[in-house]
Amino acid sequence: MKTDTPRPILLKDYRPPNYLIDTVALDVSLHPTRTRVLARLKVRRNPAWQGDPGPLQLDGETLELESVRLDGRQLGAGDYRLSDKDLVIGVPPSDPFTIEIVTYCNPEANKALTGLYLSRGVYCTQCEAQGFRRIAYFLDRPDVLATYTTRIEADREEAPVLLGNGNPVERGTLAGGKRHYAVWRDPHPKPSYLFAIVGGNLASYASDFVTASGRKVDLRIYVEPGKENRCAWAMDSLKRSMRWDEERFGREYDLDVFNIVAVSDFNMGAMENKGLNIFNDGLILASPETATDASFAAIERVIAHEYFHNWTGNRITCRDWFQLCLKEGLTVFRDQEFCADQRSATVERIRDVRTLKAAQFPEDAGPLAHPVRPGRYIEINNFYTATVYNKGAELVRMLQTLLGREGFRRGMDLYFERHDGQAATVEDFVACFADATAKDLGQFMTWYSQAGTPELVCQLKYDARAKTADLTISQVLPPTPGEPKKKPLHIPVRLGLLGGNGQDIDLTLASGQRLEGGLLELRKRSETFRFRDVPSRPVPSLLRGFSAPVNLTVELGDADLEFLMANDSDLYNRWQAAQDYATRVLVEAVKAIRAGKRPRKPAGFVAALGVTLKDASLAPGYRAQFLFLPSESDLARVMARDVDPLAIHKARKELRKAIGTTHYRALVDTYREYEPKGPYSPAPEPAGKRALRNVALGYLASRGRPEDIARVAGHFSNARNATDEVSALAMLSELRAPERTAAFERFYERWKDDHLVIDNWFAYQAASPLPSALATVVKLTRHPLFSIKNPNKVRALIGAFVMGNPVNFNRPDGKGYEFAAERVLEIDAFNPQVAARLLSGFRSWKALEVNRRRLAKQALQRVARTKPLSRDTSEIVGKMLE
Ligand code: 0A1
Ligand code: ZN
């Protein structure tokens, strides 16, 4: 790992490449420790480059160079300059010219899991963002687009399956029969980060798809032999995604084959390589016994996400890595819209907002805050963040809200028409919407360049005599690191005003303009909107559907929140009212606990929740969302400073118990009513019923009586699917009871041979609030089934502790922080990406109460002091301590 302080890369320094590479012919000869790569590149001067292009500087890391040829002539060592990060070749006389380079790399030694590596004996690649340079010397940047032909050669026995990007062209056996090869050609020009190859002993699950224009596409999912029977859901999700993109966006698939490969060692979720998506196997493999409803939903979403990248990311790619949100924010928006269409749109919106608030809001409020399009980075892999992905998606959603669905579609059509085959920028993207709809989006661009979550402070004044209601909305833009002053944003605010009967009042502005769809556009720092003909004091329902990624402050009494919970026609906002009410009750309780007082009885909230629980007119899946209280991390975020995770945990536990006790009867009835009938189906309706039933069981368990524990233990042993089994295990993990030990033992015995399912066993021990959790986690790091080299295991055990166990990670003795810091350092030595991500467990450390803050800081300083440290980890820890 490098130790020198790396220079930040700045957006404003962007220059087009001096050379372009039009075609790439790769010949890869796979070998576990010495894979040989011959790269034949057709290079020419970039006509867009002003003046002398200078030498050709190719990126390359961890490569062993054998030879370089220029237009067929072998170069001597004096003809080029070689360093540990590039190969610089003197200006060639001809244009275009051909370069042939032979290098070697070592897949077996590659534990960073970027470039070419081995995962349980399967050769695979991960090139985004800058992994291709670990396979071949190249202009490894997204604005260099080439067509690729790849020949892959390997031992027939070791790697009977050989896959590449594009369409298969040829395959054959070599003399002697021990080795064989396959040739793949991808006709679509692409940047190097979309390159992929796979070689291994894999089984497959096949199907096909006929596109809207009648072309047949062969679909195949490759997995570890024996796991083929767990691919049906992923395949079904893929076909639905393909159809949906045709219907919603007019986008068809463009190759003869679409291959997906599942591997067990993967830094992220999945990767959209052209025609050859590579997935973390946890996001492919699913059967009723092994995958929870949440896994089924995640598989559907990620399959769609990677497939949708074929147009948003691959056909139109990013000019540079600062434009990452151009493909990621847009593709997340597309996968969200897909899931909303496949499932309950309201529940999906709730889920998406939960994710945004849990993952992105803390980022924006802490030392790692950055704009959706950052202006600088040291290590690009640190910018695959919730801000780029999830807030990026919210920006696209706001465009759709501002332009309407139809206007938005016209903008998208223009984007595909204008930029197909190009590497584009955020400006190019937004210009398409402005041009297609004649809307001024100049101010909207600020969303891309300004970090931080705006706060909308709203006030409603009703004049009973004039029958007017004045809504004043102010946007408060808190400073973020390096950005003390902020510009006002263009914010879509969807709203309704509820009359005394619970119905929406027609919205007419003082000017006489009727507000169809209840959409206001806020552009100034503060504006007052007057509504006329308002017959009585209304209750405002603001930011319906979460129309902008902001924090909302509005003075509503408990009675108003109860009223909204019962009546709001916007089902998202009904849920939001319940969350706001719960948050209010819990924050008060935390303050009481810290002051050594007994929290007041939250009778109003508990009663209102009971009404929803029993409301059979609402779908079970939606009711389940109501019953999920704000998480401990949600509460910490809202409290923002002097955070005491233990007090938060106690307050939440008490409230859960109060709900379980008060609604005992209704919860038992719910549990019984939704007992599963018939075979398991991952469809949203039965999944919603299971969710409601499990959340009801959880409330009953929180009472902690022997019969409650017995009920959970029974649920565990009688479970006929992974959802029920794992839910029960999670509930038991919080209880101090012999049933807990028995369940973990049984789960282990049942699933010890399944490397995915057993991750639940690691995760729920790691996330347990019992005081023994840290000791257990330490012990489990030595368990034979644990491997620190495998990112899924790291996430299951260490990630679940650091991110999913606020009480124990934030132990008042600082031992949780010490443990995390040690693991970060251990992992940083071989996998910087995973190490740096683990550090984000500390992202809100400045909000902690003084004692924990001091201890967290010490742990971070310890990481910062260590040398050597990867660029990834040193950038993150540096920002945290700034
Ligand atoms: N583009 C992928 C995510 C991804 C990003 C980086 C990776 O390695 C550093 C791997 C995958 C997606 O959005 O799904
Ligand atoms: Zn993506």
PDB file of N, CA and C in Angstrom, residues 817-875:
ATOM      1  N   TYR A 817     -15.238   0.735  19.740  1.00  0.00           N
ATOM      2  CA  TYR A 817     -14.472   1.536  18.779  1.00  0.00           C
ATOM      3  C   TYR A 817     -13.091   0.921  18.539  1.00  0.00           C
ATOM      4  N   GLU A 818     -12.475   0.478  19.627  1.00  0.00           N
ATOM      5  CA  GLU A 818     -11.131  -0.123  19.495  1.00  0.00           C
ATOM      6  C   GLU A 818     -11.180  -1.346  18.593  1.00  0.00           C
ATOM      7  N   PHE A 819     -12.192  -2.180  18.839  1.00  0.00           N
ATOM      8  CA  PHE A 819     -12.330  -3.385  18.029  1.00  0.00           C
ATOM      9  C   PHE A 819     -12.490  -3.010  16.555  1.00  0.00           C
ATOM     10  N   ALA A 820     -13.346  -2.041  16.287  1.00  0.00           N
ATOM     11  CA  ALA A 820     -13.596  -1.642  14.892  1.00  0.00           C
ATOM     12  C   ALA A 820     -12.314  -1.108  14.257  1.00  0.00           C
ATOM     13  N   ALA A 821     -11.588  -0.273  14.994  1.00  0.00           N
ATOM     14  CA  ALA A 821     -10.353   0.312  14.445  1.00  0.00           C
ATOM     15  C   ALA A 821      -9.338  -0.785  14.105  1.00  0.00           C
ATOM     16  N   GLU A 822      -9.238  -1.758  15.010  1.00  0.00           N
ATOM     17  CA  GLU A 822      -8.296  -2.860  14.737  1.00  0.00           C
ATOM     18  C   GLU A 822      -8.674  -3.639  13.490  1.00  0.00           C
ATOM     19  N   ARG A 823      -9.961  -3.908  13.325  1.00  0.00           N
ATOM     20  CA  ARG A 823     -10.383  -4.674  12.142  1.00  0.00           C
ATOM     21  C   ARG A 823     -10.177  -3.847  10.867  1.00  0.00           C
ATOM     22  N   VAL A 824     -10.433  -2.552  10.946  1.00  0.00           N
ATOM     23  CA  VAL A 824     -10.209  -1.684   9.783  1.00  0.00           C
ATOM     24  C   VAL A 824      -8.750  -1.788   9.356  1.00  0.00           C
ATOM     25  N   LEU A 825      -7.852  -1.717  10.318  1.00  0.00           N
ATOM     26  CA  LEU A 825      -6.422  -1.782   9.984  1.00  0.00           C
ATOM     27  C   LEU A 825      -6.047  -3.148   9.427  1.00  0.00           C
ATOM     28  N   GLU A 826      -6.602  -4.181  10.034  1.00  0.00           N
ATOM     29  CA  GLU A 826      -6.305  -5.532   9.554  1.00  0.00           C
ATOM     30  C   GLU A 826      -6.741  -5.700   8.093  1.00  0.00           C
ATOM     31  N   ILE A 827      -7.940  -5.242   7.793  1.00  0.00           N
ATOM     32  CA  ILE A 827      -8.489  -5.421   6.439  1.00  0.00           C
ATOM     33  C   ILE A 827      -7.814  -4.478   5.448  1.00  0.00           C
ATOM     34  N   ASP A 828      -7.431  -3.314   5.923  1.00  0.00           N
ATOM     35  CA  ASP A 828      -6.829  -2.328   5.019  1.00  0.00           C
ATOM     36  C   ASP A 828      -5.576  -2.858   4.337  1.00  0.00           C
ATOM     37  N   ALA A 829      -4.910  -3.790   4.971  1.00  0.00           N
ATOM     38  CA  ALA A 829      -3.666  -4.313   4.400  1.00  0.00           C
ATOM     39  C   ALA A 829      -3.905  -5.106   3.120  1.00  0.00           C
ATOM     40  N   PHE A 830      -5.134  -5.610   2.916  1.00  0.00           N
ATOM     41  CA  PHE A 830      -5.363  -6.373   1.670  1.00  0.00           C
ATOM     42  C   PHE A 830      -6.589  -5.919   0.894  1.00  0.00           C
ATOM     43  N   ASN A 831      -7.581  -5.310   1.567  1.00  0.00           N
ATOM     44  CA  ASN A 831      -8.763  -4.854   0.826  1.00  0.00           C
ATOM     45  C   ASN A 831      -9.181  -3.449   1.287  1.00  0.00           C
ATOM     46  N   PRO A 832      -8.540  -2.422   0.723  1.00  0.00           N
ATOM     47  CA  PRO A 832      -8.802  -1.053   1.154  1.00  0.00           C
ATOM     48  C   PRO A 832     -10.267  -0.619   1.002  1.00  0.00           C
ATOM     49  N   GLN A 833     -10.942  -1.106  -0.042  1.00  0.00           N
ATOM     50  CA  GLN A 833     -12.339  -0.680  -0.232  1.00  0.00           C
ATOM     51  C   GLN A 833     -13.219  -1.097   0.934  1.00  0.00           C
ATOM     52  N   VAL A 834     -13.058  -2.345   1.332  1.00  0.00           N
ATOM     53  CA  VAL A 834     -13.891  -2.853   2.428  1.00  0.00           C
ATOM     54  C   VAL A 834     -13.502  -2.179   3.748  1.00  0.00           C
ATOM     55  N   ALA A 835     -12.214  -1.959   3.939  1.00  0.00           N
ATOM     56  CA  ALA A 835     -11.756  -1.300   5.170  1.00  0.00           C
ATOM     57  C   ALA A 835     -12.346   0.109   5.282  1.00  0.00           C
ATOM     58  N   ALA A 836     -12.250   0.863   4.198  1.00  0.00           N
ATOM     59  CA  ALA A 836     -12.722   2.250   4.233  1.00  0.00           C
ATOM     60  C   ALA A 836     -14.225   2.307   4.498  1.00  0.00           C
ATOM     61  N   ARG A 837     -14.962   1.355   3.925  1.00  0.00           N
ATOM     62  CA  ARG A 837     -16.409   1.335   4.134  1.00  0.00           C
ATOM     63  C   ARG A 837     -16.773   1.047   5.589  1.00  0.00           C
ATOM     64  N   LEU A 838     -15.999   0.175   6.198  1.00  0.00           N
ATOM     65  CA  LEU A 838     -16.250  -0.187   7.590  1.00  0.00           C
ATOM     66  C   LEU A 838     -16.089   1.036   8.501  1.00  0.00           C
ATOM     67  N   LEU A 839     -15.173   1.901   8.097  1.00  0.00           N
ATOM     68  CA  LEU A 839     -14.930   3.115   8.889  1.00  0.00           C
ATOM     69  C   LEU A 839     -16.154   4.009   8.966  1.00  0.00           C
ATOM     70  N   SER A 840     -17.062   3.865   8.000  1.00  0.00           N
ATOM     71  CA  SER A 840     -18.222   4.765   8.012  1.00  0.00           C
ATOM     72  C   SER A 840     -19.098   4.529   9.242  1.00  0.00           C
ATOM     73  N   GLY A 841     -18.846   3.443   9.975  1.00  0.00           N
ATOM     74  CA  GLY A 841     -19.506   3.264  11.261  1.00  0.00           C
ATOM     75  C   GLY A 841     -19.256   4.433  12.215  1.00  0.00           C
ATOM     76  N   PHE A 842     -18.172   5.157  11.947  1.00  0.00           N
ATOM     77  CA  PHE A 842     -17.809   6.292  12.806  1.00  0.00           C
ATOM     78  C   PHE A 842     -18.339   7.633  12.270  1.00  0.00           C
ATOM     79  N   ARG A 843     -19.131   7.567  11.196  1.00  0.00           N
ATOM     80  CA  ARG A 843     -19.400   8.835  10.495  1.00  0.00           C
ATOM     81  C   ARG A 843     -20.147   9.864  11.347  1.00  0.00           C
ATOM     82  N   SER A 844     -20.862   9.413  12.388  1.00  0.00           N
ATOM     83  CA  SER A 844     -21.597  10.378  13.207  1.00  0.00           C
ATOM     84  C   SER A 844     -20.933  10.574  14.572  1.00  0.00           C
ATOM     85  N   TRP A 845     -19.649  10.282  14.660  1.00  0.00           N
ATOM     86  CA  TRP A 845     -18.992  10.285  15.973  1.00  0.00           C
ATOM     87  C   TRP A 845     -19.043  11.661  16.638  1.00  0.00           C
ATOM     88  N   LYS A 846     -19.077  12.720  15.843  1.00  0.00           N
ATOM     89  CA  LYS A 846     -19.065  14.060  16.444  1.00  0.00           C
ATOM     90  C   LYS A 846     -20.376  14.397  17.150  1.00  0.00           C
ATOM     91  N   ALA A 847     -21.421  13.615  16.871  1.00  0.00           N
ATOM     92  CA  ALA A 847     -22.717  13.883  17.511  1.00  0.00           C
ATOM     93  C   ALA A 847     -22.842  13.186  18.864  1.00  0.00           C
ATOM     94  N   LEU A 848     -21.869  12.350  19.223  1.00  0.00           N
ATOM     95  CA  LEU A 848     -21.979  11.581  20.464  1.00  0.00           C
ATOM     96  C   LEU A 848     -21.763  12.449  21.704  1.00  0.00           C
ATOM     97  N   GLU A 849     -22.253  11.951  22.822  1.00  0.00           N
ATOM     98  CA  GLU A 849     -21.982  12.644  24.091  1.00  0.00           C
ATOM     99  C   GLU A 849     -20.468  12.624  24.358  1.00  0.00           C
ATOM    100  N   VAL A 850     -20.028  13.520  25.224  1.00  0.00           N
ATOM    101  CA  VAL A 850     -18.609  13.866  25.307  1.00  0.00           C
ATOM    102  C   VAL A 850     -17.663  12.686  25.572  1.00  0.00           C
ATOM    103  N   ASN A 851     -18.075  11.765  26.444  1.00  0.00           N
ATOM    104  CA  ASN A 851     -17.182  10.655  26.778  1.00  0.00           C
ATOM    105  C   ASN A 851     -16.967   9.729  25.581  1.00  0.00           C
ATOM    106  N   ARG A 852     -18.070   9.357  24.958  1.00  0.00           N
ATOM    107  CA  ARG A 852     -17.945   8.471  23.787  1.00  0.00           C
ATOM    108  C   ARG A 852     -17.231   9.191  22.647  1.00  0.00           C
ATOM    109  N   ARG A 853     -17.497  10.483  22.529  1.00  0.00           N
ATOM    110  CA  ARG A 853     -16.847  11.239  21.458  1.00  0.00           C
ATOM    111  C   ARG A 853     -15.323  11.178  21.620  1.00  0.00           C
ATOM    112  N   ARG A 854     -14.881  11.333  22.846  1.00  0.00           N
ATOM    113  CA  ARG A 854     -13.444  11.300  23.111  1.00  0.00           C
ATOM    114  C   ARG A 854     -12.858   9.929  22.747  1.00  0.00           C
ATOM    115  N   LEU A 855     -13.554   8.870  23.129  1.00  0.00           N
ATOM    116  CA  LEU A 855     -13.045   7.519  22.853  1.00  0.00           C
ATOM    117  C   LEU A 855     -13.088   7.179  21.365  1.00  0.00           C
ATOM    118  N   ALA A 856     -14.134   7.622  20.695  1.00  0.00           N
ATOM    119  CA  ALA A 856     -14.231   7.367  19.245  1.00  0.00           C
ATOM    120  C   ALA A 856     -13.095   8.091  18.541  1.00  0.00           C
ATOM    121  N   LYS A 857     -12.837   9.296  18.989  1.00  0.00           N
ATOM    122  CA  LYS A 857     -11.760  10.076  18.366  1.00  0.00           C
ATOM    123  C   LYS A 857     -10.409   9.372  18.541  1.00  0.00           C
ATOM    124  N   GLN A 858     -10.196   8.839  19.737  1.00  0.00           N
ATOM    125  CA  GLN A 858      -8.925   8.120  19.974  1.00  0.00           C
ATOM    126  C   GLN A 858      -8.763   6.949  19.012  1.00  0.00           C
ATOM    127  N   ALA A 859      -9.867   6.223  18.793  1.00  0.00           N
ATOM    128  CA  ALA A 859      -9.795   5.071  17.885  1.00  0.00           C
ATOM    129  C   ALA A 859      -9.493   5.543  16.465  1.00  0.00           C
ATOM    130  N   LEU A 860     -10.132   6.635  16.060  1.00  0.00           N
ATOM    131  CA  LEU A 860      -9.887   7.160  14.713  1.00  0.00           C
ATOM    132  C   LEU A 860      -8.452   7.656  14.575  1.00  0.00           C
ATOM    133  N   GLN A 861      -7.957   8.293  15.633  1.00  0.00           N
ATOM    134  CA  GLN A 861      -6.566   8.783  15.580  1.00  0.00           C
ATOM    135  C   GLN A 861      -5.584   7.632  15.450  1.00  0.00           C
ATOM    136  N   ARG A 862      -5.945   6.557  16.109  1.00  0.00           N
ATOM    137  CA  ARG A 862      -5.072   5.388  16.024  1.00  0.00           C
ATOM    138  C   ARG A 862      -5.003   4.895  14.573  1.00  0.00           C
ATOM    139  N   VAL A 863      -6.149   4.856  13.897  1.00  0.00           N
ATOM    140  CA  VAL A 863      -6.149   4.458  12.484  1.00  0.00           C
ATOM    141  C   VAL A 863      -5.315   5.456  11.680  1.00  0.00           C
ATOM    142  N   ALA A 864      -5.554   6.727  11.914  1.00  0.00           N
ATOM    143  CA  ALA A 864      -4.882   7.771  11.120  1.00  0.00           C
ATOM    144  C   ALA A 864      -3.363   7.718  11.273  1.00  0.00           C
ATOM    145  N   ARG A 865      -2.905   7.377  12.465  1.00  0.00           N
ATOM    146  CA  ARG A 865      -1.458   7.342  12.752  1.00  0.00           C
ATOM    147  C   ARG A 865      -0.748   6.156  12.097  1.00  0.00           C
ATOM    148  N   THR A 866      -1.531   5.117  11.770  1.00  0.00           N
ATOM    149  CA  THR A 866      -0.906   3.879  11.300  1.00  0.00           C
ATOM    150  C   THR A 866      -0.329   4.050   9.899  1.00  0.00           C
ATOM    151  N   LYS A 867       0.823   3.501   9.701  1.00  0.00           N
ATOM    152  CA  LYS A 867       1.432   3.516   8.370  1.00  0.00           C
ATOM    153  C   LYS A 867       1.953   2.132   8.049  1.00  0.00           C
ATOM    154  N   PRO A 868       1.830   1.633   6.815  1.00  0.00           N
ATOM    155  CA  PRO A 868       1.140   2.330   5.728  1.00  0.00           C
ATOM    156  C   PRO A 868      -0.382   2.211   5.845  1.00  0.00           C
ATOM    157  N   LEU A 869      -1.049   3.132   5.176  1.00  0.00           N
ATOM    158  CA  LEU A 869      -2.505   3.140   5.143  1.00  0.00           C
ATOM    159  C   LEU A 869      -2.911   3.340   3.684  1.00  0.00           C
ATOM    160  N   SER A 870      -3.947   2.658   3.259  1.00  0.00           N
ATOM    161  CA  SER A 870      -4.370   2.803   1.860  1.00  0.00           C
ATOM    162  C   SER A 870      -4.910   4.216   1.626  1.00  0.00           C
ATOM    163  N   ARG A 871      -4.977   4.583   0.343  1.00  0.00           N
ATOM    164  CA  ARG A 871      -5.554   5.872  -0.038  1.00  0.00           C
ATOM    165  C   ARG A 871      -7.013   5.941   0.406  1.00  0.00           C
ATOM    166  N   ASP A 872      -7.717   4.818   0.251  1.00  0.00           N
ATOM    167  CA  ASP A 872      -9.135   4.760   0.614  1.00  0.00           C
ATOM    168  C   ASP A 872      -9.333   5.119   2.088  1.00  0.00           C
ATOM    169  N   THR A 873      -8.637   4.391   2.945  1.00  0.00           N
ATOM    170  CA  THR A 873      -8.836   4.579   4.382  1.00  0.00           C
ATOM    171  C   THR A 873      -8.271   5.905   4.849  1.00  0.00           C
ATOM    172  N   SER A 874      -7.137   6.309   4.285  1.00  0.00           N
ATOM    173  CA  SER A 874      -6.561   7.564   4.773  1.00  0.00           C
ATOM    174  C   SER A 874      -7.433   8.746   4.370  1.00  0.00           C
ATOM    175  N   GLU A 875      -8.086   8.686   3.218  1.00  0.00           N
ATOM    176  CA  GLU A 875      -8.981   9.793   2.850  1.00  0.00           C
ATOM    177  C   GLU A 875     -10.170   9.888   3.819  1.00  0.00           C
TER     178      GLU A 875
END
